[in-house]
Short mmCIF file of C-alpha atoms in Angstrom, two decimals:
data_model
loop_
_atom_site.label_atom_id
_atom_site.label_comp_id
_atom_site.label_asym_id
_atom_site.label_seq_id
_atom_site.Cartn_x
_atom_site.Cartn_y
_atom_site.Cartn_z
CA MET A 1 19.24 -81.05 64.68
CA ARG A 2 19.64 -84.21 66.74
CA ASP A 3 23.27 -84.52 65.65
CA PHE A 4 23.90 -80.90 66.64
CA ARG A 5 22.36 -81.41 70.09
CA TYR A 6 24.42 -84.55 70.54
CA LEU A 7 27.63 -82.70 69.68
CA VAL A 8 26.76 -79.85 72.05
CA ALA A 9 26.05 -82.31 74.86
CA ARG A 10 29.39 -84.02 74.24
CA VAL A 11 31.26 -80.72 74.30
CA PHE A 12 29.66 -79.60 77.58
CA ARG A 13 30.32 -82.99 79.13
CA ARG A 14 34.00 -82.76 78.30
CA ALA A 15 34.13 -79.19 79.56
CA LYS A 16 33.28 -80.19 83.14
CA PRO A 17 36.45 -80.30 85.24
CA ALA A 18 37.34 -83.16 87.55
CA ALA A 19 37.56 -82.33 91.27
CA ILE A 20 40.73 -83.92 92.66
CA ARG A 21 41.88 -83.34 96.25
CA ASN A 22 44.56 -84.95 98.42
CA SER A 23 45.10 -87.58 95.75
CA SER A 24 47.92 -89.00 93.64
CA ILE A 25 47.16 -89.61 89.97
CA HIS A 26 49.92 -91.22 87.89
CA LYS A 27 50.90 -89.19 84.84
CA THR A 28 49.78 -92.03 82.55
CA SER A 29 46.31 -92.23 84.11
CA LYS A 30 43.26 -90.11 83.32
CA ILE A 31 40.28 -88.78 85.28
CA GLU A 32 37.39 -87.54 83.12
CA GLY A 33 35.24 -84.47 83.75
CA GLY A 34 32.65 -84.31 86.49
CA SER A 35 34.45 -86.91 88.59
CA GLN A 36 35.34 -86.37 92.25
CA VAL A 37 38.51 -88.01 93.59
CA VAL A 38 39.39 -87.42 97.25
CA GLY A 39 42.14 -89.05 99.31
CA SER A 40 42.76 -91.60 96.59
CA VAL A 41 45.55 -93.05 94.45
CA PHE A 42 45.46 -94.06 90.77
CA ASP A 43 48.46 -96.06 89.58
CA ARG A 44 49.76 -96.47 86.00
CA HIS A 45 47.63 -96.50 82.86
CA SER A 46 44.26 -96.49 84.62
CA TYR A 47 41.30 -94.36 83.62
CA CYS A 48 38.13 -93.18 85.30
CA GLY A 49 35.10 -92.17 83.24
CA TYR A 50 32.77 -89.19 83.62
CA ASP A 51 30.83 -88.37 86.80
CA CYS A 52 32.54 -90.87 89.10
CA THR A 53 33.20 -90.56 92.83
CA PHE A 54 36.23 -92.04 94.59
CA LEU A 55 36.65 -91.44 98.32
CA ASN A 56 39.68 -92.95 100.11
CA VAL A 57 40.41 -95.50 97.39
CA SER A 58 43.58 -97.15 96.07
CA VAL A 59 43.31 -98.02 92.37
CA GLY A 60 45.94 -100.25 90.77
CA SER A 61 47.44 -100.14 87.29
CA PHE A 62 45.66 -100.84 83.99
CA CYS A 63 42.18 -100.41 85.49
CA SER A 64 39.21 -99.57 83.26
CA ILE A 65 36.50 -97.65 85.11
CA SER A 66 33.37 -96.58 83.25
CA ASP A 67 31.10 -93.56 83.80
CA GLY A 68 29.02 -93.01 86.92
CA VAL A 69 30.99 -95.34 89.19
CA VAL A 70 30.95 -94.65 92.95
CA VAL A 71 33.60 -96.23 95.18
CA GLY A 72 34.20 -95.80 98.90
CA GLY A 73 32.97 -93.17 101.31
CA SER A 74 32.29 -92.95 105.01
CA ASN A 75 29.71 -94.87 107.02
CA HIS A 76 27.09 -93.44 109.37
CA PRO A 77 26.93 -94.61 113.03
CA MET A 78 24.02 -97.04 113.04
CA HIS A 79 24.68 -97.87 116.71
CA PHE A 80 24.02 -94.23 117.76
CA VAL A 81 20.55 -92.93 118.59
CA SER A 82 20.67 -91.07 115.26
CA THR A 83 22.68 -91.55 112.08
CA SER A 84 22.48 -87.81 111.29
CA PRO A 85 25.75 -85.84 110.87
CA VAL A 86 24.37 -83.03 113.07
CA PHE A 87 25.76 -85.02 116.03
CA LEU A 88 29.22 -85.70 114.56
CA SER A 89 32.38 -83.60 114.58
CA HIS A 90 33.76 -84.73 111.21
CA ARG A 91 30.70 -84.12 109.04
CA ASP A 92 30.01 -80.75 107.41
CA SER A 93 27.01 -81.91 105.39
CA VAL A 94 24.61 -79.76 107.44
CA LYS A 95 24.78 -76.28 108.95
CA THR A 96 23.57 -77.08 112.46
CA LYS A 97 25.54 -79.03 115.10
CA PHE A 98 23.84 -80.31 118.26
CA SER A 99 26.89 -82.25 119.43
CA LYS A 100 30.32 -83.18 118.11
CA PHE A 101 30.92 -86.85 118.74
CA ASP A 102 34.30 -87.95 117.40
CA TYR A 103 33.14 -90.56 114.91
CA LEU A 104 34.72 -91.19 111.51
CA ASP A 105 34.33 -94.57 109.82
CA LEU A 106 36.19 -94.21 106.52
CA PRO A 107 37.79 -97.55 105.61
CA ARG A 108 40.19 -97.77 102.69
CA THR A 109 38.81 -99.39 99.56
CA ARG A 110 41.31 -101.22 97.36
CA ILE A 111 40.98 -102.02 93.67
CA GLY A 112 43.66 -104.31 92.28
CA ASN A 113 45.43 -104.18 88.93
CA ASP A 114 43.73 -104.77 85.58
CA VAL A 115 40.23 -104.43 87.05
CA TRP A 116 37.21 -103.46 84.92
CA LEU A 117 34.30 -101.68 86.61
CA GLY A 118 31.25 -101.30 84.37
CA HIS A 119 28.91 -98.32 84.08
CA SER A 120 27.25 -97.14 87.32
CA VAL A 121 28.92 -99.72 89.56
CA ARG A 122 28.75 -99.06 93.32
CA VAL A 123 31.47 -100.37 95.64
CA ARG A 124 31.05 -100.27 99.41
CA ALA A 125 33.83 -98.68 101.46
CA GLY A 126 36.42 -101.13 102.75
CA VAL A 127 35.94 -103.70 99.99
CA ASN A 128 38.94 -105.27 98.23
CA ILE A 129 38.60 -106.10 94.53
CA GLY A 130 41.20 -108.59 93.30
CA HIS A 131 43.48 -108.33 90.28
CA GLY A 132 41.85 -108.98 86.93
CA ALA A 133 38.30 -108.91 88.28
CA VAL A 134 35.32 -107.67 86.24
CA VAL A 135 32.26 -106.02 87.82
CA ALA A 136 29.19 -105.90 85.58
CA MET A 137 27.30 -102.70 84.82
CA GLY A 138 25.03 -101.45 87.61
CA SER A 139 26.30 -103.90 90.21
CA VAL A 140 26.47 -103.13 93.93
CA VAL A 141 29.60 -104.64 95.50
CA THR A 142 29.25 -105.20 99.24
CA LYS A 143 32.04 -107.72 99.90
CA ASP A 144 35.50 -108.64 98.62
CA VAL A 145 35.84 -109.82 95.01
CA ALA A 146 38.24 -112.65 94.12
CA PRO A 147 40.94 -112.16 91.48
CA TYR A 148 39.84 -112.81 87.89
CA SER A 149 36.22 -113.34 88.88
CA VAL A 150 33.28 -111.83 87.00
CA VAL A 151 30.62 -110.54 89.39
CA GLY A 152 27.27 -108.86 88.90
CA GLY A 153 23.96 -108.00 90.53
CA ASN A 154 22.72 -106.33 93.72
CA PRO A 155 24.39 -107.48 95.83
CA ALA A 156 27.10 -108.61 93.43
CA ARG A 157 27.73 -112.36 93.23
CA VAL A 158 30.16 -114.46 91.22
CA LEU A 159 28.84 -115.17 87.72
CA ARG A 160 31.90 -117.03 86.49
CA MET A 161 35.69 -117.03 86.54
CA ARG A 162 37.58 -115.55 83.62
CA PHE A 163 40.05 -118.44 83.43
CA SER A 164 40.77 -121.82 84.97
CA GLU A 165 42.23 -121.93 88.47
CA GLU A 166 45.59 -123.00 87.04
CA VAL A 167 45.75 -120.05 84.62
CA ILE A 168 44.63 -117.60 87.30
CA GLU A 169 47.36 -118.73 89.68
CA ALA A 170 49.96 -118.45 86.93
CA LEU A 171 48.84 -114.97 85.86
CA LEU A 172 48.89 -113.74 89.44
CA ALA A 173 52.41 -115.12 89.86
CA THR A 174 53.70 -113.12 86.87
CA GLU A 175 52.60 -109.76 88.31
CA TRP A 176 52.93 -108.47 84.74
CA TRP A 177 51.39 -105.13 85.75
CA ASN A 178 54.63 -104.28 87.55
CA LEU A 179 56.71 -104.51 84.37
CA PRO A 180 58.26 -101.23 83.17
CA ASP A 181 56.52 -99.81 80.10
CA GLU A 182 59.46 -100.53 77.79
CA GLU A 183 59.51 -104.19 78.83
CA LEU A 184 55.73 -104.52 78.77
CA GLY A 185 55.77 -103.38 75.15
CA ARG A 186 57.76 -106.48 74.24
CA TRP A 187 55.22 -108.78 75.93
CA ALA A 188 52.10 -107.10 74.54
CA LYS A 189 52.06 -109.28 71.40
CA TYR A 190 51.09 -112.27 73.57
CA PHE A 191 48.25 -110.59 75.45
CA ASP A 192 45.49 -111.98 73.23
CA ASP A 193 46.33 -115.53 74.32
CA PRO A 194 46.84 -116.11 78.08
CA GLU A 195 48.22 -119.64 77.64
CA LYS A 196 50.75 -118.52 75.03
CA PHE A 197 51.71 -115.59 77.23
CA LEU A 198 52.29 -117.89 80.19
CA LYS A 199 54.27 -120.34 78.06
CA GLU A 200 56.58 -117.58 76.86
CA TRP A 201 56.83 -116.19 80.40
CA ALA A 202 57.93 -119.57 81.74
CA GLN A 203 60.81 -119.60 79.26
CA LYS A 204 62.17 -116.16 79.99
#
């Protein structure tokens, strides 16, 4: 019975459609069911798990985004008398409008290439996450994340770097994520060893 319930739950989860509006999703990328993507871009070979929210976000290539991730969104006016949308012209969250102040704080959030966001990560609007970064499960990212850093916690802080500074600089210089698929296929055999990959790259 438990196995049957599990299978039913999986089927219904997959049956939920993704809500995508005013966005560009590369044909090689995938958005799973229950996710909301608005005003955003997903580049090559990136995927977004179930029940995610992306509002005004640029996502690079080869990004791995787990379930329940929330990135971006608009801010409320903390310098007003009230933060409620009933006083704003751009918010339709409530039925009543007492005034229509022209306030919209919706900064662009940018996620680099080859970034991994763990389950239930939250990323504040306007943050930049560097290439190759990893954000641990359940983390709340409130400021920019350096390339190839591993961050975690609330607020997220640097736990360690994935590679040495020398290797990071060399990997960033290759910009391998911009290679055409047919050329990338020839380099893939070196991807399990960054130093070997960089050695071969230097000889090309």
